[in-house]
Coordinates of N, CA and C in Angstrom, one line a residue:
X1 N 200.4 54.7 89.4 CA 199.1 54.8 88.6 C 199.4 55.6 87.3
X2 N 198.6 54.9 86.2 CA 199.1 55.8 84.9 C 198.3 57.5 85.1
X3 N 199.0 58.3 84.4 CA 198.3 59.7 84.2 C 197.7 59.2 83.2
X4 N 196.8 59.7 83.4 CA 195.4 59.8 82.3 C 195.9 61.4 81.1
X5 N 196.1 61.9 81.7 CA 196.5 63.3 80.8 C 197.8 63.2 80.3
X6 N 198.6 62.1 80.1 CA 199.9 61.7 79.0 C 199.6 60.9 78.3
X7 N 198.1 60.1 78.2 CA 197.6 59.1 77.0 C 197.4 59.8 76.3
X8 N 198.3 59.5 75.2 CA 197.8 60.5 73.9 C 199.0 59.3 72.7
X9 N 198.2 60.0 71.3 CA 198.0 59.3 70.5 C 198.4 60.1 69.2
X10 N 199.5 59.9 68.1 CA 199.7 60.7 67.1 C 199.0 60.5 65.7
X11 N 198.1 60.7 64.8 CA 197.4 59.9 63.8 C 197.8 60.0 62.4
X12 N 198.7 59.6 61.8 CA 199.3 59.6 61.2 C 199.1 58.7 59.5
X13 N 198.2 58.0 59.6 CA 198.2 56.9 58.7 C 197.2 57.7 57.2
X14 N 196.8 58.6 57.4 CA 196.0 59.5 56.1 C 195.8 60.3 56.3
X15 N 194.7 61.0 55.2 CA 194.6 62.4 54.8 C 192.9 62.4 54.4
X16 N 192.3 63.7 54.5 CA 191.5 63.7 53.7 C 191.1 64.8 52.7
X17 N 190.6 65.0 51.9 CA 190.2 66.3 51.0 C 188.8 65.9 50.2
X18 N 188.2 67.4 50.2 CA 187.2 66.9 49.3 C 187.6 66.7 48.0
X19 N 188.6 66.4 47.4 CA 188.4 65.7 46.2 C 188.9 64.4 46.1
X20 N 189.0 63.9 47.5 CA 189.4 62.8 48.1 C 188.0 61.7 47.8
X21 N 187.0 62.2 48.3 CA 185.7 61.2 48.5 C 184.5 61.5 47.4
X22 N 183.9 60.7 47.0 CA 182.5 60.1 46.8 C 181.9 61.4 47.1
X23 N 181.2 62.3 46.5 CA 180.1 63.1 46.3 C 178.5 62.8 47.1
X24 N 178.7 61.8 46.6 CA 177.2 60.8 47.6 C 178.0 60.3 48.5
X25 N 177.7 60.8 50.3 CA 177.7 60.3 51.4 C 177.9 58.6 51.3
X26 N 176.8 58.5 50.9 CA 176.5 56.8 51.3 C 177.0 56.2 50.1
X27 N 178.0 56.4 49.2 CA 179.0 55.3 48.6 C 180.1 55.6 49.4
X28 N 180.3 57.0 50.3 CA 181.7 57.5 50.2 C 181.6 56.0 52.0
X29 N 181.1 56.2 52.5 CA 180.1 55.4 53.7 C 180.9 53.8 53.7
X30 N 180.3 53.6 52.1 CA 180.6 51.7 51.7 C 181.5 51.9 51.6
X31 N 182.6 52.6 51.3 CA 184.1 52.8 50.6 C 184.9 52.5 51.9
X32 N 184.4 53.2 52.9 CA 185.1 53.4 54.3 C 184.9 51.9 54.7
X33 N 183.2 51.8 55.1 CA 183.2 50.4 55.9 C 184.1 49.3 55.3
X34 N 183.9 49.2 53.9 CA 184.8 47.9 53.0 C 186.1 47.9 53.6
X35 N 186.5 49.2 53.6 CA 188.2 49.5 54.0 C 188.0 48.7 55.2
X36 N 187.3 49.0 56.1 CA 187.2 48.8 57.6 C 187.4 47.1 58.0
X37 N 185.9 45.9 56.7 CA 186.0 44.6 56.9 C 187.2 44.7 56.1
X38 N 187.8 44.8 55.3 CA 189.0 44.6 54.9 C 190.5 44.3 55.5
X39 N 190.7 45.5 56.4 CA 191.2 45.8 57.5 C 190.9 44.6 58.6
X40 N 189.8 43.8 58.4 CA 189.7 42.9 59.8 C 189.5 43.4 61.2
X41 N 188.7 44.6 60.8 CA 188.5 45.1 62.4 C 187.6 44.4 63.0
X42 N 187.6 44.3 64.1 CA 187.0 43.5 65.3 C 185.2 44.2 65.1
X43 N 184.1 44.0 64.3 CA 182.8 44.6 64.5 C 183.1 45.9 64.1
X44 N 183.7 45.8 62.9 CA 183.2 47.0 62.0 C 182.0 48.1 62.0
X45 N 180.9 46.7 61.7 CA 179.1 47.2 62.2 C 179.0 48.2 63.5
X46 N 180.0 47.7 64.3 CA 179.6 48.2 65.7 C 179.4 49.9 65.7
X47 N 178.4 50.3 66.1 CA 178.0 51.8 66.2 C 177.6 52.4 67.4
X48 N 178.0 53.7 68.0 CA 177.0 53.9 69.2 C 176.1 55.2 68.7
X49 N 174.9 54.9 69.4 CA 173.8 55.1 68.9 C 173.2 56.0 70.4
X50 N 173.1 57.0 70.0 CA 172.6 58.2 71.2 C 171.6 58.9 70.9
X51 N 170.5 58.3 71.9 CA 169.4 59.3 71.7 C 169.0 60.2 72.7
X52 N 168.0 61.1 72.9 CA 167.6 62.0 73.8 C 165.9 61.9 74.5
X53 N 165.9 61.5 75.7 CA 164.7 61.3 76.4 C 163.5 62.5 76.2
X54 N 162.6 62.7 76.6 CA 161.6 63.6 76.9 C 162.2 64.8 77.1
X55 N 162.8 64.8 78.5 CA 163.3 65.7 79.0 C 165.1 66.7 78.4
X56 N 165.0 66.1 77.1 CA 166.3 66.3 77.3 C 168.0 65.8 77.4
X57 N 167.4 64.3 78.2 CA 168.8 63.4 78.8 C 169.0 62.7 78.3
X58 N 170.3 62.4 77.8 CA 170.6 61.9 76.4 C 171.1 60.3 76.9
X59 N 171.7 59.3 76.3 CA 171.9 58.4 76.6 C 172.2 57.5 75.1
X60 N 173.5 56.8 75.5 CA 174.1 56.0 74.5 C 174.7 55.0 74.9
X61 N 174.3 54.3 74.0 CA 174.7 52.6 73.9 C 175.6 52.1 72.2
X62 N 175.7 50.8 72.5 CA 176.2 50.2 71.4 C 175.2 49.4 70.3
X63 N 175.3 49.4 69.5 CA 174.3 48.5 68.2 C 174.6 48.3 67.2
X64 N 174.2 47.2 66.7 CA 175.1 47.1 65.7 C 174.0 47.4 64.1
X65 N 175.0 47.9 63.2 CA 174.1 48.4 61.7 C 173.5 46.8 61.0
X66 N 172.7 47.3 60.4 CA 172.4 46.0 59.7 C 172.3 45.9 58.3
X67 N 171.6 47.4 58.2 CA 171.4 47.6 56.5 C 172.2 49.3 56.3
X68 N 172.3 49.5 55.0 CA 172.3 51.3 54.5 C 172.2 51.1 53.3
X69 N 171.9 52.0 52.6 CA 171.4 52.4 51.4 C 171.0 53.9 51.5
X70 N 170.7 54.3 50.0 CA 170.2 55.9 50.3 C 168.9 56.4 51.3
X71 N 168.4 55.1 51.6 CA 167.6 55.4 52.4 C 167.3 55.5 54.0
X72 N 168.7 55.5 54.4 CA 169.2 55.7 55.9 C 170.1 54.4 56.1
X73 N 170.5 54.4 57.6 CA 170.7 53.4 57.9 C 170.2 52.5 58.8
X74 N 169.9 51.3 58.8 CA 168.7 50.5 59.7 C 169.6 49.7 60.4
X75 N 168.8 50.0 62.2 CA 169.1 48.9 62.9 C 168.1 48.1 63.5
X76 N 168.1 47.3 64.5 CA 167.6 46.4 65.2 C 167.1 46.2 66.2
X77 N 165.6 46.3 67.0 CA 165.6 46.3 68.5 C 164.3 46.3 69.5
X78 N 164.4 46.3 70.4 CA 163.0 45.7 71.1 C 162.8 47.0 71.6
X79 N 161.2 47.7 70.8 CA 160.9 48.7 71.0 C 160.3 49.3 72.3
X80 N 160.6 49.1 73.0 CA 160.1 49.1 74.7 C 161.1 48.9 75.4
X81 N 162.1 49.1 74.6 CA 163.8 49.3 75.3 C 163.8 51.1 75.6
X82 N 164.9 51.1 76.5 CA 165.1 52.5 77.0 C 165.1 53.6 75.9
X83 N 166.2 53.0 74.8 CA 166.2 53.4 73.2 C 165.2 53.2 72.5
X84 N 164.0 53.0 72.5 CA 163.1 52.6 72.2 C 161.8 53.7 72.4
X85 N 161.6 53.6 73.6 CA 160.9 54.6 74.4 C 161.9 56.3 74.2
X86 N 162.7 56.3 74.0 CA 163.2 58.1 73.8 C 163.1 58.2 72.3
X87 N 163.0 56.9 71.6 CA 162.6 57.1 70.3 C 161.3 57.7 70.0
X88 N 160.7 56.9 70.7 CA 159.7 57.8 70.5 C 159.0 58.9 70.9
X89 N 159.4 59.7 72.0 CA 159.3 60.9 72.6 C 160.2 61.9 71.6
X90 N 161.4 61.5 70.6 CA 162.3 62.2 70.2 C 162.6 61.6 69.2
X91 N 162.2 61.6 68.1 CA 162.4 60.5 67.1 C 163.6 61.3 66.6
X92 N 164.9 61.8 66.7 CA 166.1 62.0 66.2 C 167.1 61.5 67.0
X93 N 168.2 60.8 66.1 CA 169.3 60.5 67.2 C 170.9 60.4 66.1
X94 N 171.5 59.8 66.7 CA 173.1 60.2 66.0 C 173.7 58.8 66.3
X95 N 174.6 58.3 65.0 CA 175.3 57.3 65.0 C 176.5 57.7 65.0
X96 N 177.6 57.0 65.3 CA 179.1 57.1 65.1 C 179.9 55.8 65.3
X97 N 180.4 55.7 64.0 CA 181.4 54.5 63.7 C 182.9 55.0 63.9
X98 N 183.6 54.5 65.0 CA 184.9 54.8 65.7 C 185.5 54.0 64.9
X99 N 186.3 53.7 64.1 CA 187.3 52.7 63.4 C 188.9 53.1 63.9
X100 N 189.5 53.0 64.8 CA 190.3 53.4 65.3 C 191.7 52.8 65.1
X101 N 191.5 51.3 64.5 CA 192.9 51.0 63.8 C 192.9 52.3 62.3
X102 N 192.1 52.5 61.7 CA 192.7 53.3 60.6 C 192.0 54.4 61.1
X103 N 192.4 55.1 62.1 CA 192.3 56.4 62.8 C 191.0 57.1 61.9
X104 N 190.2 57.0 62.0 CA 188.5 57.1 61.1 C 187.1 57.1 62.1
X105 N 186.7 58.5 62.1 CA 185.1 58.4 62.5 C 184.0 58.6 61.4
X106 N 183.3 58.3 61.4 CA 181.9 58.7 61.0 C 180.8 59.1 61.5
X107 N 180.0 60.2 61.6 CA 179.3 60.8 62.6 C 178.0 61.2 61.7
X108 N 176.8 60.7 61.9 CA 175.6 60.6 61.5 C 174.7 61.0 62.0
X109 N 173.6 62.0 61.9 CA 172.4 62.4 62.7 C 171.2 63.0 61.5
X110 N 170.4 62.2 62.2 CA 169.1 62.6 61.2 C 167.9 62.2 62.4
X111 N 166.7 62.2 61.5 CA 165.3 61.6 61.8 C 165.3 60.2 62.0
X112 N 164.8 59.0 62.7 CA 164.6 57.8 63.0 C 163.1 57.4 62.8
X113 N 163.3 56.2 62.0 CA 161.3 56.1 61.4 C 161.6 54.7 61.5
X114 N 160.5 53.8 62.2 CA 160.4 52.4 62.3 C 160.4 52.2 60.8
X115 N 160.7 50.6 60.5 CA 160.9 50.2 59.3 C 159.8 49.3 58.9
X116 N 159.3 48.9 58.1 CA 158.1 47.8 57.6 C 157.9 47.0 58.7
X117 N 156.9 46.8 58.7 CA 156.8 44.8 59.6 C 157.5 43.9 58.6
X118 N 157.4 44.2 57.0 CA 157.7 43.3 56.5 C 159.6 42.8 56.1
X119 N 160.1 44.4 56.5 CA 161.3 44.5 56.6 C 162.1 43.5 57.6
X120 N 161.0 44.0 59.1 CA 161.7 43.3 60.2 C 161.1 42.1 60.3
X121 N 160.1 41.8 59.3 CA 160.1 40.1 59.5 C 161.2 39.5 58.9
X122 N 161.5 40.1 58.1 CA 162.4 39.9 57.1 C 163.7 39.3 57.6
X123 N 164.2 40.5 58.1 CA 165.5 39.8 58.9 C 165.4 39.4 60.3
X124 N 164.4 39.5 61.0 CA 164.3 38.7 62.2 C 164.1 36.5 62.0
X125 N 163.7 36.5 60.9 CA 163.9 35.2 60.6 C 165.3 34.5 59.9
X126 N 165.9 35.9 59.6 CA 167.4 35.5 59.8 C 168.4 35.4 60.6
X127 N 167.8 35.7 61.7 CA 168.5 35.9 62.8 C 168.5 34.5 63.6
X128 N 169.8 34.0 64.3 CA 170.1 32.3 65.0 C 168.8 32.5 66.0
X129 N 168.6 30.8 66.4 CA 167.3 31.0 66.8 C 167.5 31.2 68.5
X130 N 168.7 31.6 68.8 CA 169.1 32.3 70.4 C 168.6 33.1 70.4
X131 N 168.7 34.0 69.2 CA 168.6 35.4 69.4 C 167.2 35.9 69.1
X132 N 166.4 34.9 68.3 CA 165.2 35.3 67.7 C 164.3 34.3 69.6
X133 N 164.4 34.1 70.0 CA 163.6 33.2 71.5 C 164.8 34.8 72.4
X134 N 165.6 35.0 72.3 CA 166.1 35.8 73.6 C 165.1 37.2 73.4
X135 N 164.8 37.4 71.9 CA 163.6 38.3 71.7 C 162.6 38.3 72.4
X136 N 162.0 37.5 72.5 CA 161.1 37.5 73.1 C 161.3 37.2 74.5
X137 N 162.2 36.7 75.4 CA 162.6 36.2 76.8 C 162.9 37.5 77.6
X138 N 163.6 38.7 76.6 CA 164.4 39.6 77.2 C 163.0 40.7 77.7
X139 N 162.2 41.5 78.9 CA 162.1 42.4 78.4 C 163.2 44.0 78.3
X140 N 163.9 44.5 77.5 CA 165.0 44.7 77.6 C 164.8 46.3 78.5
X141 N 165.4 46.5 79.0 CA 166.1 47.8 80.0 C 164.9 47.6 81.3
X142 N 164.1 46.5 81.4 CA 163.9 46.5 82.7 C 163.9 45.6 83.8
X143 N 164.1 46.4 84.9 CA 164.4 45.3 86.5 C 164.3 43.9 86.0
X144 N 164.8 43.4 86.5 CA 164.5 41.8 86.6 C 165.3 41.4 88.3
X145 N 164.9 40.1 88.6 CA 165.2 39.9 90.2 C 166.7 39.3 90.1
X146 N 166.6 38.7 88.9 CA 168.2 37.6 88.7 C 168.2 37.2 87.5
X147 N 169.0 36.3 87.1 CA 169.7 36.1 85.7 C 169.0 35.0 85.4
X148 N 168.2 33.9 86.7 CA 167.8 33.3 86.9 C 166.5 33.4 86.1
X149 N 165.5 34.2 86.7 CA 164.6 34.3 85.8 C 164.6 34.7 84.9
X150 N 165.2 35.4 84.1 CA 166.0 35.5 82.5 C 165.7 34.2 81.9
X151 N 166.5 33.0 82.3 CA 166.8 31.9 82.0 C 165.5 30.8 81.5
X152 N 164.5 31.2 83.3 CA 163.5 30.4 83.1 C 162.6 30.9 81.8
X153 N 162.4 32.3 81.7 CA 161.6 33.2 80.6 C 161.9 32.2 79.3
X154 N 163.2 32.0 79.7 CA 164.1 31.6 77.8 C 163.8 29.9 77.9
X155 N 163.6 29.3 78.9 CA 163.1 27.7 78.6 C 161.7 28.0 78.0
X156 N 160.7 28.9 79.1 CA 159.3 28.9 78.5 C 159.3 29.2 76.9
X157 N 159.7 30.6 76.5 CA 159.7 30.5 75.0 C 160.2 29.2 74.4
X158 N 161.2 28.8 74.3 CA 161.7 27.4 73.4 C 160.2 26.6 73.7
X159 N 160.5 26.2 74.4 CA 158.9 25.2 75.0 C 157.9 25.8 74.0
X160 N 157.3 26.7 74.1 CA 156.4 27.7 74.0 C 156.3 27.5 72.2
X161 N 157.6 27.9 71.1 CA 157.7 28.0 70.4 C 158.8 27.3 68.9
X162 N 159.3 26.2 69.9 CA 160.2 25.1 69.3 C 161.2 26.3 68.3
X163 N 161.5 25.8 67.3 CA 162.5 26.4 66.1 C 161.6 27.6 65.0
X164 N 160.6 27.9 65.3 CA 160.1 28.8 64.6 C 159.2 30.0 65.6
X165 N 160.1 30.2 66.6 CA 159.1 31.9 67.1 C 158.8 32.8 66.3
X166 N 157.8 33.5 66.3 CA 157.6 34.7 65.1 C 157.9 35.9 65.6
X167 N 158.1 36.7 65.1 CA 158.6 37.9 65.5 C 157.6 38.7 66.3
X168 N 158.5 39.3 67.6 CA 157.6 39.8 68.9 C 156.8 41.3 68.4
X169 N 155.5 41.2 69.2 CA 155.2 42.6 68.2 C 156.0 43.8 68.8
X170 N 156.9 43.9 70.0 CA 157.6 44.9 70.3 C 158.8 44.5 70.0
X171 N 159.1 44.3 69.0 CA 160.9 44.0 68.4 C 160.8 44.5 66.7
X172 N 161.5 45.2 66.3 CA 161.5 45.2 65.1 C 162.6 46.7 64.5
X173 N 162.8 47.1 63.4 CA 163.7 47.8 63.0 C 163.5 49.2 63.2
X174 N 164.5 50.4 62.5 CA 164.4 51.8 62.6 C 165.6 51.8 61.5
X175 N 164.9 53.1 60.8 CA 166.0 53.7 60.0 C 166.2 54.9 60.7
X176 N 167.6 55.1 60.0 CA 167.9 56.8 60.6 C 168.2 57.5 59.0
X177 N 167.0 58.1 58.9 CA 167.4 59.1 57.5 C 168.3 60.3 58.1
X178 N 169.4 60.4 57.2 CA 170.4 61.2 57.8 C 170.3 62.6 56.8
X179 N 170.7 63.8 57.7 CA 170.3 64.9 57.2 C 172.1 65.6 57.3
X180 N 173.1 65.1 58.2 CA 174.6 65.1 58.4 C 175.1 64.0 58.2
X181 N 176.4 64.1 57.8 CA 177.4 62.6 57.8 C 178.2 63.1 57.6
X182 N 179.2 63.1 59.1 CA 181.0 63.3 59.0 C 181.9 62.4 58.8
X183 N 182.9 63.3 58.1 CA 183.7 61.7 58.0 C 185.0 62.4 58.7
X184 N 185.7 61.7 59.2 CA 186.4 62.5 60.2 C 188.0 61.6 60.3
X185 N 189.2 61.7 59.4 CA 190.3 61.4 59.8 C 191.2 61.9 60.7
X186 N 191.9 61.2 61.2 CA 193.1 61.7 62.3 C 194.1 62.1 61.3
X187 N 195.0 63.6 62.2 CA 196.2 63.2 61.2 C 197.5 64.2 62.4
X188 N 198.4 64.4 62.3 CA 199.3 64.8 63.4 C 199.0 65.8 63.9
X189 N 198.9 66.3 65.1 CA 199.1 67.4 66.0 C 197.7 67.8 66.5
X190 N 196.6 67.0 66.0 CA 195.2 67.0 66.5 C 194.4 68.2 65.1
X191 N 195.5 68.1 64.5 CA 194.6 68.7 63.0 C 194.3 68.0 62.2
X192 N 193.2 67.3 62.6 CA 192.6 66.2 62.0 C 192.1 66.8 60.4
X193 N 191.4 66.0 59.5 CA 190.9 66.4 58.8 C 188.8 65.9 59.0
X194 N 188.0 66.8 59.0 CA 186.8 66.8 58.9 C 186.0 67.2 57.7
X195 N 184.9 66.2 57.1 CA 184.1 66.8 55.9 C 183.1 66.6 55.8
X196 N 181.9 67.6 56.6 CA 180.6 67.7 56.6 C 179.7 67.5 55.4
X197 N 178.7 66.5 55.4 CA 177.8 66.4 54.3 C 176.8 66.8 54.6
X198 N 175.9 67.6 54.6 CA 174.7 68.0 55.0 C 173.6 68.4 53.3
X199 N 172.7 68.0 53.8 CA 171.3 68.3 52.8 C 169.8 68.8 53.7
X200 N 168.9 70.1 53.1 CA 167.9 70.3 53.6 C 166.9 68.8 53.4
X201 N 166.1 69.0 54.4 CA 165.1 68.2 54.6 C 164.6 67.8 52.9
X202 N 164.3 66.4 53.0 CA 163.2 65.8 52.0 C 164.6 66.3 50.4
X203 N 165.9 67.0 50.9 CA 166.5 67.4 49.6 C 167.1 66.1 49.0
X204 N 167.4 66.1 48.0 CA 168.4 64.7 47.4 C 169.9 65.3 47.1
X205 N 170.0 66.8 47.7 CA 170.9 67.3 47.1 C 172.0 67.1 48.1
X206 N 173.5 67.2 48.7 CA 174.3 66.9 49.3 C 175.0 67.7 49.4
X207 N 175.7 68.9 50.4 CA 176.5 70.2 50.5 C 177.8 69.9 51.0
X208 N 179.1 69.7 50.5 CA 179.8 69.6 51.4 C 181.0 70.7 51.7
X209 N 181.1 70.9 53.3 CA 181.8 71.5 53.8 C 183.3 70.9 54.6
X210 N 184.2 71.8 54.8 CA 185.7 71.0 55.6 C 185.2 72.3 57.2
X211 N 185.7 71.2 58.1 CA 185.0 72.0 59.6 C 186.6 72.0 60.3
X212 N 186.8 73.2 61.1 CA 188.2 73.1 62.3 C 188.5 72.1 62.8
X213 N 188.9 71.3 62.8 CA 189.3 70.2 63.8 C 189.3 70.5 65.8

């Protein structure tokens, strides 16, 4: 059986400094991702996304980004999902983009605010029409008996709504205005480099710090 405590990994391929990056977060952000489709990584987009229930109990999944700009970054989702429901008991949560061919995190945490209807009409009609009918087929994070009734759900909508379903009133976007953004390289002996971006509330202003590894 492999030991679990000899998997280890040396990170060696960069460096970082603040006079390395972008001043504004969110170009330093586009600089990375580009690197990242550039690179050919497998779902670049891909993010996990951890939020915190009522009580406290936190819980993370995968999702993928859709939009950024200085005005957060927006994902996608059926609001009566598990994520959905602790969103709204706790409307803060935290992203993190693992890019691990070029040994690279990005670590994001702010406020989460639903996005327009007209946003998420917006891109829900750009979405293949699997996905825009599984919208409305799925209800997402609960029981179901079998995969079976899944299926039958997903003939009724088609039936129901041929090539033009409209968007479900419990599906639709969230930004995360971010208030931190790490950017976090690997580099030998677990002395990584880390460079905290933080701004007070409602500030435009951007503070950056280098944290211990």
């Amino acid at each position: 059986m492999i030991s679990l405590a000899e998997l280890r990994k040396n990170y060696s391929l960069g460096s970082l400094d603040v006079a390395d990056v972008n001043h504004d977060p969110f170009r330093q952000f586009d600089t990375w991702f580009q690197q990242a489709i550039d690179a050919k990584l497998p779902e670049p987009n891909a993010m996990t996304l951890a939020t915190v229930d009522a009580r406290g109990r936190p819980s993370a999944r995968i999702v993928l980004i859709k939009a950024v700009d200085e005005r957060g970054f927006v994902f996608f989702t059926n609001y009566e999902s598990r994520k959905g429901r602790e969103l709204g008991a706790n409307p803060y949560a935290s992203l993190l983009f693992h890019w691990i061919e070029l040994e690279r995190q990005v670590r994001i945490e702010g406020r989460v605010l639903k996005t327009s209807a007209e946003d998420s009409d917006a891109y829900f009609v750009s979405r293949p029409l699997g996905s825009r009918i599984g919208a409305w087929a799925s209800n997402q994070s609960q029981l179901i008996e079998s995969r079976s009734q899944l299926e039958v759900r997903e003939r009724e909508i088609s039936l129901q709504y041929g090539d033009n379903p409209p968007r479900p009133p419990h599906w639709g976007g969230y930004r995360l205005v971010p208030d931190a953004i790490e950017f976090w390289q690997g580099r030998p002996s677990r002395l990584h480099d880390r460079l905290l971006f933080t701004r007070a509330q409602e500030s435009a202003n951007w503070q950056i710090a280098r944290l211990s590894p």
